PDB file of C-alpha atoms in Angstrom:
ATOM      1  CA  MET M   1      -1.268 -24.065 -97.029  1.00 48.00           C
ATOM      2  CA  PHE M   2      -1.916 -21.974 -94.099  1.00 53.00           C
ATOM      3  CA  TRP M   3       0.690 -23.763 -92.029  1.00 54.00           C
ATOM      4  CA  ASN M   4       3.292 -23.707 -94.760  1.00 54.00           C
ATOM      5  CA  LYS M   5       3.119 -20.026 -95.128  1.00 56.00           C
ATOM      6  CA  LYS M   6       3.682 -19.514 -91.478  1.00 62.00           C
ATOM      7  CA  LYS M   7       6.831 -21.648 -91.460  1.00 64.00           C
ATOM      8  CA  ASP M   8       8.225 -19.635 -94.309  1.00 67.00           C
ATOM      9  CA  ASP M   9       7.641 -16.414 -92.420  1.00 70.00           C
ATOM     10  CA  VAL M  10       9.405 -17.783 -89.381  1.00 67.00           C
ATOM     11  CA  GLN M  11      12.379 -18.799 -91.511  1.00 70.00           C
ATOM     12  CA  GLU M  12      12.587 -15.372 -93.098  1.00 72.00           C
ATOM     13  CA  ILE M  13      12.615 -13.754 -89.661  1.00 70.00           C
ATOM     14  CA  LYS M  14      15.371 -16.088 -88.506  1.00 69.00           C
ATOM     15  CA  ASP M  15      17.450 -15.278 -91.561  1.00 68.00           C
ATOM     16  CA  ALA M  16      16.904 -11.543 -91.073  1.00 65.00           C
ATOM     17  CA  VAL M  17      18.396 -11.588 -87.583  1.00 61.00           C
ATOM     18  CA  GLU M  18      22.050 -10.791 -87.676  1.00 56.00           C
ATOM     19  CA  PRO M  19      24.333 -13.317 -86.015  1.00 57.00           C
ATOM     20  CA  SER M  20      26.228 -10.488 -84.208  1.00 55.00           C
ATOM     21  CA  GLN M  21      23.212  -9.809 -82.033  1.00 56.00           C
ATOM     22  CA  PRO M  22      23.198 -11.922 -78.924  1.00 58.00           C
ATOM     23  CA  VAL M  23      20.522 -14.453 -78.894  1.00 58.00           C
ATOM     24  CA  PHE M  24      18.690 -14.957 -75.635  1.00 60.00           C
ATOM     25  CA  THR M  25      19.292 -18.341 -74.179  1.00 65.00           C
ATOM     26  CA  ARG M  26      17.890 -19.754 -71.029  1.00 64.00           C
ATOM     27  CA  PRO M  27      20.390 -20.250 -68.263  1.00 61.00           C
ATOM     28  CA  THR M  28      21.069 -23.851 -67.508  1.00 68.00           C
ATOM     29  CA  GLU M  29      21.572 -23.240 -63.775  1.00 70.00           C
ATOM     30  CA  ILE M  30      19.097 -21.434 -61.599  1.00 68.00           C
ATOM     31  CA  PRO M  31      20.857 -18.890 -59.418  1.00 66.00           C
ATOM     32  CA  GLU M  32      20.507 -19.438 -55.701  1.00 73.00           C
ATOM     33  CA  ILE M  33      18.163 -16.968 -54.057  1.00 72.00           C
ATOM     34  CA  ARG M  34      19.164 -15.751 -50.621  1.00 73.00           C
ATOM     35  CA  LYS M  35      16.452 -15.416 -48.065  1.00 74.00           C
ATOM     36  CA  ILE M  36      16.298 -12.028 -46.392  1.00 72.00           C
ATOM     37  CA  GLU M  37      15.290 -12.086 -42.775  1.00 74.00           C
ATOM     38  CA  MET M  38      12.193 -10.060 -42.278  1.00 68.00           C
ATOM     39  CA  PRO M  39      11.747  -8.094 -39.063  1.00 65.00           C
ATOM     40  CA  SER M  40       9.204  -9.564 -36.743  1.00 67.00           C
ATOM     41  CA  MET M  41       5.846  -8.010 -37.296  1.00 64.00           C
ATOM     42  CA  GLN M  42       4.633  -7.334 -33.783  1.00 65.00           C
ATOM     43  CA  GLU M  43       2.304  -4.499 -33.171  1.00 63.00           C
ATOM     44  CA  PRO M  44       2.113  -2.887 -29.758  1.00 62.00           C
ATOM     45  CA  LYS M  45      -0.760  -4.215 -27.750  1.00 65.00           C
ATOM     46  CA  ASN M  46      -3.418  -1.556 -27.428  1.00 67.00           C
ATOM     47  CA  PHE M  47      -6.003  -3.821 -25.942  1.00 64.00           C
ATOM     48  CA  ALA M  48      -6.580  -5.581 -22.676  1.00 56.00           C
ATOM     49  CA  PRO M  49      -5.272  -9.101 -22.295  1.00 57.00           C
ATOM     50  CA  LEU M  50      -7.974 -11.704 -22.648  1.00 61.00           C
ATOM     51  CA  TYR M  51      -7.252 -13.434 -19.361  1.00 64.00           C
ATOM     52  CA  ILE M  52      -8.209 -10.422 -17.173  1.00 63.00           C
ATOM     53  CA  LYS M  53     -11.819  -9.545 -16.617  1.00 70.00           C
ATOM     54  CA  ILE M  54     -12.810  -6.077 -17.746  1.00 74.00           C
ATOM     55  CA  ASP M  55     -13.762  -4.904 -14.232  1.00 76.00           C
ATOM     56  CA  LYS M  56     -10.446  -6.088 -12.827  1.00 81.00           C
ATOM     57  CA  TYR M  57      -8.577  -4.435 -15.691  1.00 81.00           C
ATOM     58  CA  LYS M  58     -10.293  -1.105 -14.974  1.00 85.00           C
ATOM     59  CA  GLU M  59      -9.324  -1.495 -11.322  1.00 88.00           C
ATOM     60  CA  VAL M  60      -5.715  -2.193 -12.284  1.00 87.00           C
ATOM     61  CA  LEU M  61      -5.653   0.890 -14.523  1.00 90.00           C
ATOM     62  CA  GLN M  62      -7.084   3.032 -11.721  1.00 92.00           C
ATOM     63  CA  ARG M  63      -4.444   1.745  -9.288  1.00 94.00           C
ATOM     64  CA  VAL M  64      -1.690   2.487 -11.788  1.00 94.00           C
ATOM     65  CA  GLN M  65      -3.045   6.020 -12.162  1.00 95.00           C
ATOM     66  CA  LYS M  66      -3.118   6.441  -8.373  1.00 95.00           C
ATOM     67  CA  LEU M  67       0.490   5.231  -8.176  1.00 95.00           C
ATOM     68  CA  LYS M  68       1.493   7.764 -10.835  1.00 96.00           C
ATOM     69  CA  THR M  69      -0.213  10.516  -8.840  1.00 95.00           C
ATOM     70  CA  ILE M  70       1.513   9.433  -5.629  1.00 94.00           C
ATOM     71  CA  LEU M  71       4.863   9.344  -7.407  1.00 94.00           C
ATOM     72  CA  SER M  72       4.424  12.852  -8.794  1.00 94.00           C
ATOM     73  CA  ASN M  73       3.378  14.119  -5.340  1.00 94.00           C
ATOM     74  CA  LEU M  74       6.425  12.499  -3.736  1.00 93.00           C
ATOM     75  CA  SER M  75       8.751  14.067  -6.272  1.00 93.00           C
ATOM     76  CA  ALA M  76       7.133  17.473  -5.641  1.00 93.00           C
ATOM     77  CA  LEU M  77       7.568  16.970  -1.884  1.00 93.00           C
ATOM     78  CA  ALA M  78      11.222  16.038  -2.335  1.00 92.00           C
ATOM     79  CA  ARG M  79      11.761  19.168  -4.407  1.00 94.00           C
ATOM     80  CA  LEU M  80      10.016  21.309  -1.774  1.00 93.00           C
ATOM     81  CA  GLU M  81      12.025  19.661   0.997  1.00 92.00           C
ATOM     82  CA  GLY M  82      15.217  20.623  -0.796  1.00 92.00           C
ATOM     83  CA  GLU M  83      14.009  24.212  -1.090  1.00 93.00           C
ATOM     84  CA  VAL M  84      13.058  24.299   2.615  1.00 93.00           C
ATOM     85  CA  GLU M  85      16.496  22.972   3.569  1.00 93.00           C
ATOM     86  CA  LYS M  86      18.133  25.668   1.433  1.00 93.00           C
ATOM     87  CA  ILE M  87      16.053  28.367   3.109  1.00 94.00           C
ATOM     88  CA  ALA M  88      16.793  26.936   6.577  1.00 93.00           C
ATOM     89  CA  SER M  89      20.529  26.929   5.887  1.00 92.00           C
ATOM     90  CA  GLN M  90      20.309  30.527   4.624  1.00 94.00           C
ATOM     91  CA  ILE M  91      18.415  31.557   7.769  1.00 94.00           C
ATOM     92  CA  GLU M  92      20.978  29.836   9.976  1.00 93.00           C
ATOM     93  CA  ALA M  93      23.827  31.543   8.128  1.00 94.00           C
ATOM     94  CA  ASN M  94      22.077  34.925   8.486  1.00 94.00           C
ATOM     95  CA  GLU M  95      21.521  34.332  12.219  1.00 94.00           C
ATOM     96  CA  LYS M  96      25.199  33.531  12.748  1.00 94.00           C
ATOM     97  CA  LYS M  97      26.203  36.575  10.715  1.00 95.00           C
ATOM     98  CA  ASN M  98      23.845  38.846  12.685  1.00 95.00           C
ATOM     99  CA  LEU M  99      25.049  37.457  16.025  1.00 94.00           C
ATOM    100  CA  ASP M 100      28.669  37.997  15.015  1.00 94.00           C
ATOM    101  CA  GLU M 101      27.904  41.565  13.908  1.00 95.00           C
ATOM    102  CA  PHE M 102      25.985  42.257  17.126  1.00 95.00           C
ATOM    103  CA  SER M 103      28.790  40.823  19.247  1.00 94.00           C
ATOM    104  CA  GLY M 104      31.357  42.918  17.381  1.00 94.00           C
ATOM    105  CA  LEU M 105      29.288  46.100  17.781  1.00 94.00           C
ATOM    106  CA  LEU M 106      28.723  45.407  21.484  1.00 92.00           C
ATOM    107  CA  ASN M 107      32.430  44.834  22.087  1.00 91.00           C
ATOM    108  CA  GLN M 108      33.292  48.000  20.154  1.00 91.00           C
ATOM    109  CA  LEU M 109      30.751  50.015  22.155  1.00 90.00           C
ATOM    110  CA  ASP M 110      32.033  48.539  25.412  1.00 86.00           C
ATOM    111  CA  GLN M 111      35.610  49.524  24.545  1.00 85.00           C
ATOM    112  CA  GLU M 112      34.651  53.067  23.572  1.00 84.00           C
ATOM    113  CA  LEU M 113      32.787  53.825  26.814  1.00 81.00           C
ATOM    114  CA  VAL M 114      34.814  55.614  29.481  1.00 72.00           C
ATOM    115  CA  ARG M 115      34.610  54.137  32.975  1.00 72.00           C
ATOM    116  CA  PRO M 116      35.830  55.630  36.221  1.00 70.00           C
ATOM    117  CA  GLN M 117      38.536  53.608  37.992  1.00 71.00           C
ATOM    118  CA  SER M 118      36.365  52.657  40.949  1.00 72.00           C
ATOM    119  CA  PHE M 119      33.393  51.726  38.752  1.00 68.00           C
ATOM    120  CA  GLU M 120      31.839  48.364  39.553  1.00 72.00           C
ATOM    121  CA  PRO M 121      29.004  47.447  37.229  1.00 68.00           C
ATOM    122  CA  PHE M 122      25.785  47.014  39.156  1.00 69.00           C
ATOM    123  CA  ILE M 123      23.426  44.469  37.730  1.00 70.00           C
ATOM    124  CA  LYS M 124      20.105  44.350  39.479  1.00 69.00           C
ATOM    125  CA  ASP M 125      18.994  40.834  40.267  1.00 68.00           C
ATOM    126  CA  ASN M 126      15.324  40.606  39.358  1.00 68.00           C
ATOM    127  CA  SER M 127      15.011  36.994  40.370  1.00 67.00           C
ATOM    128  CA  ARG M 128      12.921  36.272  43.464  1.00 64.00           C
ATOM    129  CA  PRO M 129      13.084  33.200  45.624  1.00 65.00           C
ATOM    130  CA  ILE M 130      10.688  30.608  44.310  1.00 69.00           C
ATOM    131  CA  ASP M 131      10.003  28.906  47.639  1.00 68.00           C
ATOM    132  CA  GLY M 132       8.257  31.963  49.087  1.00 68.00           C
ATOM    133  CA  ASN M 133       6.098  32.317  45.987  1.00 74.00           C
ATOM    134  CA  ILE M 134       5.042  28.670  46.088  1.00 78.00           C
ATOM    135  CA  ASN M 135       3.999  28.880  49.749  1.00 78.00           C
ATOM    136  CA  GLN M 136       2.069  32.082  49.075  1.00 81.00           C
ATOM    137  CA  MET M 137       0.273  30.506  46.087  1.00 82.00           C
ATOM    138  CA  GLU M 138      -0.671  27.423  48.108  1.00 83.00           C
ATOM    139  CA  SER M 139      -2.235  29.567  50.816  1.00 84.00           C
ATOM    140  CA  GLU M 140      -4.155  31.588  48.212  1.00 85.00           C
ATOM    141  CA  LEU M 141      -5.446  28.388  46.593  1.00 84.00           C
ATOM    142  CA  LYS M 142      -6.666  27.098  49.989  1.00 85.00           C
ATOM    143  CA  GLU M 143      -8.455  30.402  50.561  1.00 87.00           C
ATOM    144  CA  ILE M 144     -10.150  30.211  47.171  1.00 86.00           C
ATOM    145  CA  GLY M 145     -11.149  26.595  47.821  1.00 84.00           C
ATOM    146  CA  ASP M 146     -12.692  27.535  51.179  1.00 85.00           C
ATOM    147  CA  ARG M 147     -14.653  30.372  49.578  1.00 83.00           C
ATOM    148  CA  THR M 148     -16.041  28.101  46.858  1.00 83.00           C
ATOM    149  CA  GLU M 149     -17.176  25.553  49.484  1.00 80.00           C
ATOM    150  CA  ASN M 150     -19.008  28.263  51.379  1.00 81.00           C
ATOM    151  CA  ILE M 151     -20.833  29.396  48.283  1.00 74.00           C
TER     152      ILE M 151
END
C-alpha cells in the first residue's frame, strides 16, 4: 500500500508536466575539458641556500655590502672628478681671457705713451754672474768649517 501510493503520485506529477517544457536529459558525450597552463609557483628565495654554512654566508653578505660601498664611493669620485675637470677648464679659460685682456691693455698703453725720437729703453740687468757667487760661497763654507773645527 505504501509503495502503490507513491507510484501514483509520481505518475500524477509526470502527467502534470507540460510536454512543451524541455525535459532535462543527460548528454551522451562528455565535452572535452581543456587544460589551462598554470603559472609556475616559485616564490623568491628569502633564505640562505642549504649548501653554504651560516658563517660563510654572513661573510659573503658582508663582502657584498663592502662591494656596494666601494661602488658608491667610486661613482661619487667619478662625479667629483667631472666637477673638478669642469672647474679646471673654467680656470684655464679665465686665465687665457685675463692674459689676453692684460696683453691688449699693455699694448694700448704702450701705443698711447709718447716717446722722444732718440729714446732707447733702458732695462737694468739685475742678473749677476753665478761663477763669482759660487766661488765666494765655497770660501765662506771653508771658513765656517775651520771655525767649527776650532771650537
